[in-house]
Short mmCIF file of C-alpha atoms and ligand atoms in Angstrom, two decimals:
data_model
loop_
_atom_site.label_atom_id
_atom_site.label_comp_id
_atom_site.label_asym_id
_atom_site.label_seq_id
_atom_site.Cartn_x
_atom_site.Cartn_y
_atom_site.Cartn_z
CA MET A 1 10.68 7.92 -71.27
CA THR A 2 10.26 6.89 -67.62
CA LEU A 3 10.13 3.16 -66.83
CA ARG A 4 7.46 2.46 -64.25
CA PHE A 5 8.52 -0.18 -61.68
CA GLY A 6 6.30 -2.41 -59.54
CA VAL A 7 8.23 -4.02 -56.65
CA VAL A 8 7.45 -7.53 -55.34
CA GLY A 9 9.15 -7.89 -51.94
CA THR A 10 9.91 -4.84 -49.82
CA GLY A 11 12.55 -6.46 -47.60
CA ALA A 12 16.21 -5.52 -47.29
CA ILE A 13 17.23 -5.34 -50.94
CA GLY A 14 13.76 -4.33 -52.18
CA ARG A 15 14.06 -1.15 -50.10
CA GLU A 16 17.63 -0.55 -51.26
CA HIS A 17 16.55 -0.77 -54.92
CA ILE A 18 13.49 1.45 -54.28
CA ASP A 19 15.78 4.05 -52.71
CA ARG A 20 18.26 3.99 -55.60
CA ILE A 21 15.58 4.14 -58.33
CA THR A 22 13.79 6.99 -56.51
CA ASN A 23 16.73 9.03 -55.27
CA LYS A 24 19.91 8.15 -57.14
CA LEU A 25 19.24 6.90 -60.67
CA SER A 26 17.44 8.47 -63.61
CA GLY A 27 14.71 7.21 -65.95
CA GLY A 28 12.81 5.02 -63.46
CA LYS A 29 9.95 5.53 -61.00
CA ILE A 30 8.31 3.26 -58.42
CA VAL A 31 4.55 3.15 -59.11
CA ALA A 32 3.46 0.01 -57.23
CA VAL A 33 4.64 -2.29 -54.43
CA THR A 34 3.51 -5.52 -52.80
CA ASP A 35 4.77 -7.86 -50.11
CA VAL A 36 3.28 -11.00 -48.52
CA ASN A 37 3.80 -8.97 -45.37
CA GLN A 38 1.53 -6.03 -46.27
CA GLU A 39 2.75 -4.11 -43.22
CA SER A 40 6.26 -4.12 -44.72
CA ALA A 41 4.86 -2.72 -48.00
CA LYS A 42 3.03 0.06 -46.12
CA GLN A 43 6.09 0.95 -44.05
CA THR A 44 8.23 1.12 -47.18
CA VAL A 45 5.81 3.51 -48.88
CA GLU A 46 5.89 5.72 -45.78
CA THR A 47 9.65 5.60 -45.30
CA TYR A 48 10.42 6.58 -48.89
CA GLN A 49 7.34 8.82 -49.24
CA LEU A 50 6.31 7.02 -52.40
CA ASP A 51 3.30 7.97 -54.48
CA THR A 52 2.42 4.33 -55.25
CA VAL A 53 -0.35 1.75 -55.20
CA ILE A 54 0.01 -1.07 -52.65
CA HIS A 55 -1.25 -4.26 -54.26
CA PRO A 56 -2.48 -7.28 -52.27
CA ASP A 57 -0.23 -9.69 -54.21
CA ASP A 58 2.10 -10.11 -57.20
CA LYS A 59 -0.75 -11.11 -59.55
CA ALA A 60 -2.54 -7.78 -59.00
CA LEU A 61 0.73 -5.87 -59.39
CA ILE A 62 1.55 -7.63 -62.67
CA ALA A 63 -1.96 -6.89 -63.96
CA ASP A 64 -1.57 -3.16 -63.15
CA GLU A 65 -1.38 -1.43 -66.53
CA ASN A 66 0.80 1.34 -65.08
CA VAL A 67 3.57 -1.17 -64.35
CA ASP A 68 6.19 -1.61 -67.13
CA VAL A 69 8.80 -3.50 -65.05
CA VAL A 70 8.34 -6.04 -62.27
CA LEU A 71 11.24 -5.78 -59.80
CA VAL A 72 11.42 -9.14 -58.00
CA THR A 73 13.07 -8.85 -54.58
CA SER A 74 11.08 -11.46 -52.69
CA TRP A 75 12.69 -14.62 -51.23
CA GLY A 76 14.40 -16.87 -53.76
CA PRO A 77 11.76 -19.67 -53.63
CA ALA A 78 9.02 -17.14 -54.55
CA HIS A 79 10.82 -15.79 -57.65
CA GLU A 80 9.81 -18.36 -60.27
CA SER A 81 6.03 -17.96 -60.14
CA THR A 82 6.24 -14.14 -60.15
CA VAL A 83 8.73 -14.04 -63.04
CA VAL A 84 6.78 -16.52 -65.20
CA ALA A 85 3.52 -14.58 -64.66
CA ALA A 86 5.21 -11.23 -65.43
CA VAL A 87 6.85 -12.55 -68.61
CA GLU A 88 3.57 -14.12 -69.77
CA ALA A 89 1.98 -10.69 -69.29
CA GLY A 90 4.73 -9.19 -71.54
CA LYS A 91 6.29 -7.14 -68.70
CA TYR A 92 9.99 -6.47 -68.25
CA VAL A 93 11.52 -8.14 -65.19
CA PHE A 94 14.53 -7.32 -63.04
CA CYS A 95 14.88 -10.34 -60.75
CA GLU A 96 17.28 -10.61 -57.83
CA LYS A 97 19.35 -13.78 -57.72
CA PRO A 98 18.56 -16.63 -57.81
CA LEU A 99 16.30 -16.39 -60.88
CA ALA A 100 14.68 -19.57 -59.54
CA THR A 101 16.01 -22.01 -56.97
CA THR A 102 16.20 -24.95 -59.44
CA ALA A 103 17.36 -25.44 -63.02
CA ALA A 104 13.89 -26.75 -63.97
CA GLY A 105 12.36 -23.52 -62.64
CA CYS A 106 14.80 -21.38 -64.65
CA MET A 107 14.05 -23.41 -67.77
CA ARG A 108 10.33 -22.64 -67.37
CA ILE A 109 11.25 -18.92 -67.31
CA VAL A 110 13.52 -19.34 -70.37
CA GLU A 111 10.68 -21.03 -72.28
CA ALA A 112 8.15 -18.35 -71.31
CA GLU A 113 10.57 -15.62 -72.43
CA MET A 114 11.38 -17.28 -75.76
CA LYS A 115 7.63 -17.57 -76.42
CA GLN A 116 7.38 -13.77 -76.09
CA GLY A 117 10.06 -13.47 -78.83
CA LYS A 118 12.09 -10.80 -77.03
CA LYS A 119 14.34 -10.48 -74.01
CA LEU A 120 12.43 -9.19 -71.03
CA VAL A 121 14.41 -10.48 -68.04
CA GLN A 122 17.64 -9.37 -66.34
CA VAL A 123 19.03 -11.22 -63.30
CA GLY A 124 20.66 -9.28 -60.43
CA PHE A 125 24.18 -10.67 -60.86
CA MET A 126 25.65 -7.27 -60.02
CA ARG A 127 29.27 -8.39 -59.70
CA ARG A 128 29.58 -8.21 -63.49
CA TYR A 129 29.10 -4.45 -63.01
CA ASP A 130 31.68 -4.11 -60.20
CA THR A 131 34.74 -2.16 -61.36
CA GLY A 132 37.14 -4.55 -59.57
CA TYR A 133 35.81 -7.63 -61.37
CA ALA A 134 35.71 -5.69 -64.67
CA GLN A 135 39.40 -4.77 -64.25
CA LEU A 136 40.29 -8.36 -63.41
CA LYS A 137 38.48 -9.58 -66.54
CA GLN A 138 40.32 -7.01 -68.63
CA VAL A 139 43.70 -8.21 -67.31
CA ILE A 140 42.81 -11.81 -68.20
CA GLU A 141 41.47 -10.88 -71.66
CA ASN A 142 44.58 -8.80 -72.40
CA ASN A 143 46.59 -11.98 -71.67
CA GLU A 144 48.60 -10.11 -69.02
CA ILE A 145 48.91 -13.18 -66.76
CA GLY A 146 48.83 -15.80 -69.53
CA GLU A 147 46.28 -18.63 -69.46
CA PRO A 148 44.39 -18.80 -66.14
CA LEU A 149 45.18 -22.05 -64.29
CA MET A 150 43.56 -21.67 -60.87
CA ILE A 151 41.27 -19.33 -58.94
CA HIS A 152 41.28 -18.94 -55.17
CA ALA A 153 38.15 -17.15 -53.97
CA ALA A 154 36.42 -16.47 -50.67
CA HIS A 155 32.91 -15.19 -49.87
CA ARG A 156 32.67 -14.25 -46.20
CA ASN A 157 29.72 -12.76 -44.32
CA PRO A 158 30.00 -11.71 -40.66
CA ALA A 159 26.90 -13.69 -39.55
CA VAL A 160 23.63 -15.16 -40.87
CA GLY A 161 20.18 -15.84 -39.38
CA GLU A 162 18.58 -19.10 -38.21
CA ASN A 163 16.77 -19.71 -41.52
CA TYR A 164 20.07 -19.82 -43.41
CA VAL A 165 20.96 -23.54 -43.71
CA THR A 166 23.69 -25.58 -45.42
CA GLU A 167 22.09 -25.38 -48.92
CA THR A 168 21.51 -21.61 -48.55
CA ALA A 169 25.29 -21.22 -48.70
CA VAL A 170 25.03 -22.36 -52.33
CA GLN A 171 21.67 -20.92 -53.43
CA ASP A 172 22.08 -17.50 -51.83
CA THR A 173 25.81 -16.91 -51.37
CA LEU A 174 28.06 -19.08 -53.62
CA ILE A 175 25.63 -18.28 -56.48
CA HIS A 176 27.46 -14.94 -56.92
CA GLU A 177 30.82 -16.74 -57.51
CA ILE A 178 29.05 -19.31 -59.68
CA ASP A 179 27.92 -16.50 -61.97
CA VAL A 180 30.97 -14.29 -61.95
CA LEU A 181 33.84 -16.81 -62.13
CA HIS A 182 32.91 -18.52 -65.42
CA TRP A 183 32.18 -15.08 -66.89
CA LEU A 184 35.61 -13.90 -65.70
CA VAL A 185 37.54 -16.66 -67.49
CA ASN A 186 35.01 -17.26 -70.31
CA ASP A 187 34.78 -21.01 -69.65
CA ASP A 188 32.08 -23.54 -68.68
CA TYR A 189 31.90 -25.56 -65.49
CA LYS A 190 32.44 -29.33 -65.55
CA THR A 191 32.48 -30.75 -62.01
CA VAL A 192 32.17 -29.74 -58.37
CA GLN A 193 33.17 -31.34 -55.08
CA VAL A 194 32.55 -30.03 -51.56
CA THR A 195 34.70 -30.36 -48.44
CA PHE A 196 33.46 -29.46 -44.99
CA PRO A 197 36.30 -28.27 -42.74
CA ARG A 198 35.94 -28.29 -38.96
CA LYS A 199 32.73 -26.39 -38.12
CA THR A 200 32.93 -22.96 -36.49
CA LYS A 201 31.38 -22.66 -33.02
CA ASN A 202 29.48 -19.61 -34.32
CA ALA A 203 27.23 -21.56 -36.75
CA HIS A 204 23.83 -22.88 -35.65
CA GLU A 205 22.86 -26.56 -35.77
CA LYS A 206 21.42 -26.69 -39.32
CA LEU A 207 24.33 -24.89 -40.97
CA GLN A 208 27.66 -26.43 -41.91
CA ASP A 209 30.07 -23.47 -41.93
CA PRO A 210 32.60 -22.94 -43.48
CA GLN A 211 32.40 -24.91 -46.75
CA LEU A 212 35.00 -25.34 -49.48
CA PHE A 213 33.92 -25.85 -53.11
CA THR A 214 36.33 -27.21 -55.72
CA ILE A 215 35.02 -26.48 -59.20
CA GLU A 216 36.69 -27.62 -62.44
CA THR A 217 36.02 -26.03 -65.80
CA VAL A 218 35.87 -27.67 -69.22
CA GLY A 219 39.13 -25.84 -70.03
CA GLY A 220 40.85 -27.39 -66.97
CA ILE A 221 40.90 -24.40 -64.60
CA VAL A 222 40.49 -25.44 -60.95
CA MET A 223 38.69 -22.99 -58.68
CA ASN A 224 38.48 -23.31 -54.94
CA VAL A 225 35.88 -21.14 -53.29
CA GLU A 226 35.52 -20.77 -49.54
CA VAL A 227 32.07 -19.81 -48.24
CA PHE A 228 32.28 -18.75 -44.60
CA VAL A 229 29.15 -16.91 -43.44
CA ASN A 230 29.87 -16.57 -39.71
CA CYS A 231 33.40 -15.24 -40.06
CA LYS A 232 32.62 -12.47 -37.53
CA TYR A 233 35.23 -9.97 -38.68
CA GLY A 234 33.38 -8.42 -41.66
CA TYR A 235 31.97 -8.77 -45.19
CA ASP A 236 34.90 -9.84 -47.30
CA ILE A 237 35.06 -10.87 -50.96
CA GLN A 238 38.36 -12.24 -52.28
CA CYS A 239 39.33 -13.49 -55.72
CA GLU A 240 42.81 -14.32 -56.98
CA VAL A 241 43.45 -15.66 -60.48
CA VAL A 242 46.67 -17.64 -60.91
CA GLY A 243 47.87 -17.58 -64.51
CA GLU A 244 50.83 -19.06 -66.39
CA ASP A 245 52.75 -15.77 -66.30
CA GLY A 246 51.45 -14.04 -63.19
CA ILE A 247 48.73 -13.56 -60.61
CA ALA A 248 45.89 -11.04 -60.65
CA LYS A 249 43.83 -10.21 -57.58
CA LEU A 250 40.48 -8.45 -57.09
CA PRO A 251 41.24 -4.99 -55.63
CA GLU A 252 40.34 -4.45 -51.97
CA PHE A 253 37.45 -2.06 -51.31
CA PRO A 254 39.08 1.39 -51.02
CA SER A 255 39.75 2.54 -47.48
CA VAL A 256 41.97 5.17 -45.88
CA VAL A 257 45.20 3.70 -44.53
CA MET A 258 45.68 4.75 -40.90
CA ARG A 259 48.84 4.93 -38.83
CA LYS A 260 47.82 5.22 -35.22
CA SER A 261 48.69 3.78 -31.80
CA GLU A 262 51.60 1.78 -33.21
CA GLN A 263 49.32 0.22 -35.85
CA LEU A 264 48.93 0.41 -39.61
CA SER A 265 45.27 -0.34 -40.54
CA THR A 266 42.50 -0.16 -43.14
CA ASN A 267 38.75 -0.72 -42.67
CA ILE A 268 36.83 -3.85 -43.68
CA LEU A 269 33.12 -3.43 -44.53
CA ASN A 270 30.43 -5.42 -42.75
CA ASP A 271 27.55 -5.62 -45.26
CA TRP A 272 26.88 -6.45 -48.93
CA LYS A 273 24.88 -3.19 -49.23
CA TYR A 274 28.07 -1.13 -48.98
CA ARG A 275 30.53 -3.46 -50.72
CA PHE A 276 28.52 -3.54 -53.95
CA MET A 277 26.69 -0.21 -53.72
CA ASP A 278 28.20 1.17 -56.95
CA ALA A 279 27.63 -2.10 -58.80
CA TYR A 280 23.89 -2.13 -57.87
CA ASN A 281 23.57 1.46 -59.07
CA VAL A 282 25.31 0.76 -62.38
CA GLU A 283 23.41 -2.50 -63.07
CA ILE A 284 19.96 -0.95 -62.59
CA GLN A 285 20.87 2.22 -64.49
CA ASP A 286 22.12 -0.01 -67.32
CA PHE A 287 18.84 -1.98 -67.22
CA ILE A 288 16.81 1.25 -67.51
CA ASP A 289 19.04 2.76 -70.23
CA SER A 290 19.20 -0.42 -72.33
CA ILE A 291 15.43 -0.78 -72.42
CA ALA A 292 15.09 2.90 -73.34
CA LYS A 293 17.73 2.53 -76.08
CA SER A 294 17.05 -0.87 -77.60
CA GLY A 295 13.81 -2.16 -76.06
CA GLU A 296 15.69 -5.03 -74.37
CA PRO A 297 17.84 -5.34 -71.22
CA GLN A 298 21.52 -6.08 -72.03
CA GLY A 299 22.70 -7.51 -68.68
CA PRO A 300 22.73 -11.08 -67.31
CA THR A 301 19.92 -13.05 -68.95
CA SER A 302 17.52 -15.82 -67.97
CA TRP A 303 20.05 -18.18 -69.58
CA ASP A 304 22.70 -16.91 -67.13
CA GLY A 305 20.16 -17.60 -64.38
CA TYR A 306 19.75 -21.13 -65.79
CA ILE A 307 23.54 -21.75 -65.92
CA ALA A 308 23.81 -20.62 -62.29
CA ALA A 309 20.92 -22.87 -61.23
CA VAL A 310 22.30 -26.00 -62.95
CA THR A 311 25.61 -25.37 -61.21
CA SER A 312 23.92 -24.62 -57.92
CA ASP A 313 21.89 -27.88 -58.14
CA ALA A 314 25.16 -29.81 -58.69
CA CYS A 315 26.79 -28.03 -55.72
CA VAL A 316 23.87 -28.96 -53.43
CA LYS A 317 24.10 -32.57 -54.65
CA ALA A 318 27.85 -32.52 -53.98
CA GLN A 319 27.17 -31.26 -50.44
CA GLN A 320 24.97 -34.31 -49.90
CA THR A 321 27.07 -37.02 -51.59
CA GLY A 322 30.58 -35.80 -50.75
CA LYS A 323 31.51 -36.92 -54.29
CA LYS A 324 32.61 -35.08 -57.42
CA GLU A 325 29.37 -34.17 -59.27
CA ARG A 326 29.00 -33.33 -62.97
CA ILE A 327 27.65 -29.99 -64.14
CA SER A 328 25.83 -30.52 -67.46
CA LEU A 329 24.15 -27.68 -69.30
CA GLN A 330 21.62 -27.99 -72.09
CA GLU A 331 22.66 -26.42 -75.39
CA ARG A 332 22.39 -22.61 -75.41
CA PRO A 333 19.42 -21.53 -77.56
CA ALA A 334 20.28 -19.09 -80.39
CA PHE A 335 17.86 -16.66 -78.70
CA TYR A 336 20.48 -16.10 -75.95
CA SER A 337 23.58 -16.07 -78.13
CA GLU A 338 24.16 -12.35 -78.70
CA LYS A 339 27.12 -10.72 -77.01
CA ILE A 340 26.20 -9.19 -73.69
CA LEU A 341 27.32 -5.59 -73.40
CA GLN A 342 27.94 -5.06 -69.69
CA ASN A 343 29.98 -2.11 -68.57
CA ASN A 344 30.07 -0.49 -72.01
P1 LIG B 401 14.22 -10.01 -47.26
O1 LIG B 401 13.74 -11.21 -46.52
O2 LIG B 401 14.74 -8.85 -46.50
O3 LIG B 401 13.06 -9.48 -48.15
C1 LIG B 401 12.22 -10.29 -48.89
C2 LIG B 401 10.85 -9.70 -48.88
O4 LIG B 401 10.05 -10.38 -49.82
C3 LIG B 401 10.18 -9.82 -47.56
O5 LIG B 401 9.67 -8.57 -47.19
C4 LIG B 401 9.07 -10.81 -47.80
O6 LIG B 401 7.93 -10.54 -47.01
C5 LIG B 401 8.79 -10.59 -49.27
N1 LIG B 401 8.24 -11.68 -50.01
C6 LIG B 401 8.61 -12.95 -49.99
N2 LIG B 401 7.87 -13.66 -50.82
C7 LIG B 401 7.04 -12.81 -51.40
C8 LIG B 401 6.04 -12.94 -52.38
N3 LIG B 401 5.73 -14.10 -52.90
N4 LIG B 401 5.36 -11.86 -52.75
C9 LIG B 401 5.66 -10.68 -52.21
N5 LIG B 401 6.60 -10.49 -51.29
C10 LIG B 401 7.28 -11.54 -50.88
O7 LIG B 401 15.26 -10.55 -48.31
P2 LIG B 401 16.39 -9.78 -49.06
O8 LIG B 401 17.69 -9.88 -48.32
O9 LIG B 401 15.90 -8.45 -49.42
O10 LIG B 401 16.57 -10.68 -50.34
C11 LIG B 401 15.62 -10.63 -51.35
C12 LIG B 401 16.23 -11.16 -52.61
O11 LIG B 401 17.31 -10.40 -52.96
C13 LIG B 401 16.71 -12.57 -52.53
O12 LIG B 401 16.48 -13.21 -53.74
C14 LIG B 401 18.19 -12.41 -52.29
O13 LIG B 401 18.91 -13.51 -52.78
C15 LIG B 401 18.45 -11.18 -53.10
N6 LIG B 401 19.56 -10.44 -52.60
C16 LIG B 401 20.52 -10.10 -53.48
C17 LIG B 401 21.62 -9.44 -53.07
C18 LIG B 401 22.66 -9.12 -54.03
O14 LIG B 401 23.78 -8.83 -53.62
N7 LIG B 401 22.36 -9.11 -55.30
C19 LIG B 401 21.81 -9.02 -51.68
C20 LIG B 401 20.70 -9.38 -50.85
C21 LIG B 401 19.63 -10.07 -51.32
P1 LIG B 402 14.27 -10.00 -47.21
O1 LIG B 402 13.83 -11.19 -46.44
O2 LIG B 402 14.79 -8.83 -46.47
O3 LIG B 402 13.10 -9.50 -48.10
C1 LIG B 402 12.26 -10.37 -48.80
C2 LIG B 402 10.88 -9.78 -48.83
O4 LIG B 402 10.09 -10.51 -49.75
C3 LIG B 402 10.20 -9.85 -47.50
O5 LIG B 402 9.69 -8.58 -47.19
C4 LIG B 402 9.08 -10.84 -47.73
O6 LIG B 402 7.95 -10.55 -46.96
C5 LIG B 402 8.82 -10.68 -49.20
N1 LIG B 402 8.24 -11.78 -49.89
C6 LIG B 402 8.57 -13.06 -49.80
N2 LIG B 402 7.82 -13.80 -50.60
C7 LIG B 402 7.01 -12.95 -51.23
C8 LIG B 402 6.01 -13.11 -52.21
N3 LIG B 402 5.70 -14.30 -52.69
N4 LIG B 402 5.36 -12.02 -52.65
C9 LIG B 402 5.69 -10.83 -52.17
N5 LIG B 402 6.63 -10.62 -51.24
C10 LIG B 402 7.29 -11.67 -50.78
O7 LIG B 402 15.33 -10.54 -48.24
P2 LIG B 402 16.44 -9.74 -49.01
O8 LIG B 402 17.74 -9.82 -48.27
O9 LIG B 402 15.91 -8.43 -49.40
O10 LIG B 402 16.63 -10.69 -50.28
C11 LIG B 402 15.68 -10.68 -51.26
C12 LIG B 402 16.29 -11.21 -52.53
O11 LIG B 402 17.37 -10.44 -52.89
C13 LIG B 402 16.79 -12.62 -52.44
O12 LIG B 402 16.54 -13.27 -53.65
C14 LIG B 402 18.25 -12.44 -52.23
O13 LIG B 402 18.99 -13.52 -52.72
C15 LIG B 402 18.51 -11.22 -53.02
N6 LIG B 402 19.64 -10.48 -52.54
C16 LIG B 402 20.61 -10.19 -53.41
C17 LIG B 402 21.71 -9.51 -52.98
C18 LIG B 402 22.79 -9.21 -53.93
O14 LIG B 402 23.90 -8.94 -53.50
N7 LIG B 402 22.52 -9.21 -55.21
C19 LIG B 402 21.83 -9.09 -51.67
C20 LIG B 402 20.78 -9.38 -50.83
C21 LIG B 402 19.68 -10.08 -51.28
C1 LIG B 403 22.79 -12.22 -49.87
O1 LIG B 403 21.53 -12.64 -50.32
C2 LIG B 403 23.59 -11.67 -50.99
O2 LIG B 403 23.27 -11.78 -52.13
C3 LIG B 403 24.91 -11.18 -50.61
O3 LIG B 403 25.58 -10.58 -51.70
C4 LIG B 403 25.69 -12.37 -50.10
O4 LIG B 403 26.97 -11.97 -49.67
C5 LIG B 403 24.94 -13.02 -48.93
O5 LIG B 403 25.67 -14.18 -48.53
C6 LIG B 403 23.54 -13.41 -49.33
O6 LIG B 403 22.86 -13.95 -48.22
#
């Protein structure tokens, strides 16, 4: 069985996913694309020599009977309306993060999916498929460092564009830690507070950079996460879990160690595309295989998208108030209660 994908949004990650589904993975095929910038859609079809229909908009793509899966890689604010329409049409959806930019938007997706009576949606929280994070989770679950007490994490990008503002640091960047850290320690978030250190000279006027988020869990773990998106030196993801009996750290991305010119050095990457390349491949292959095997995706669900959005809303509020803000989730519906089988 070949899953037929229609892609909404042929920007940076849309093209990456088209390339991997067409040239690297098995069991999937791109049959349709659209983009609000139709020129971008045309260029993508040419670049990857795709035998696909170019639709004028997401509605036409969703209505295309040859499309089994809607791959949503448009801008975050456009996700909700595309996902709701695709789910209402009974199509599978792979949606890049964020599922929607607000908790209310995610809840509308959750309700539409529950009405269909089966899981249709997977959210692109690819870090759950990264081998480093999987190893770290294993160490914690094997009780090798005792109970986790604190997490120190950092999410650094070399630079961002002019349309990336203070809230984008939460909705686009911190959202990855928001998803992966509670999954790592199997706990729920309780509060968040934000501190703004001295601003770097490399950030534009509408962006406070860096930012420091202090997040407490219901179980009492305190996590501090630095988001620094004009760090200049590279794309760098750090995560250290401090436990009662020891400390476990996310492995560095593998790099040859060089001794040269009186220096000992390793390389640092400069782009998310390379840092999480394997994780993107594994997550989308898992999405394809799970649907083929069980008729439902097994990865991060709409409910995970909702948890991330509630937390992200509280983080944005905390940016504005400077106070400690509560993170309160609605009760998890039974529909989303099965164990999620990532990396199996
Ligand atoms: P991008 O700006 O390069 O591409 C977005 C594309 O979507 C553009 O071509 C734009 O014209 C199109 N678009 C926007 N609204 C649309 C709509 N309503 N209908 C059709 N096309 C529409 O953005 P990028 O970097 O590719 O990001 C896209 C999504 O992927 C975002 O949600 C982002 O958060 C996510 N992303 C996820 C990453 C990850 O590590 N999982 C990495 C990079 C992006
Ligand atoms: P991008 O700006 O390069 O691409 C977005 C594309 O969507 C553009 O081509 C734009 O024209 C198109 N678009 C916007 N609204 C649309 C709409 N309503 N209908 C159709 N097309 C529309 O952005 P990107 O970097 O590719 O990011 C896209 C998404 O992927 C974002 O949600 C982003 O958060 C996510 N992303 C995730 C990761 C990750 O690590 N998982 C990395 C990068 C981006
Ligand atoms: C981008 O959208 C991503 O998802 C990357 O993984 C992240 O590092 C970056 O900050 C976002 O803008």
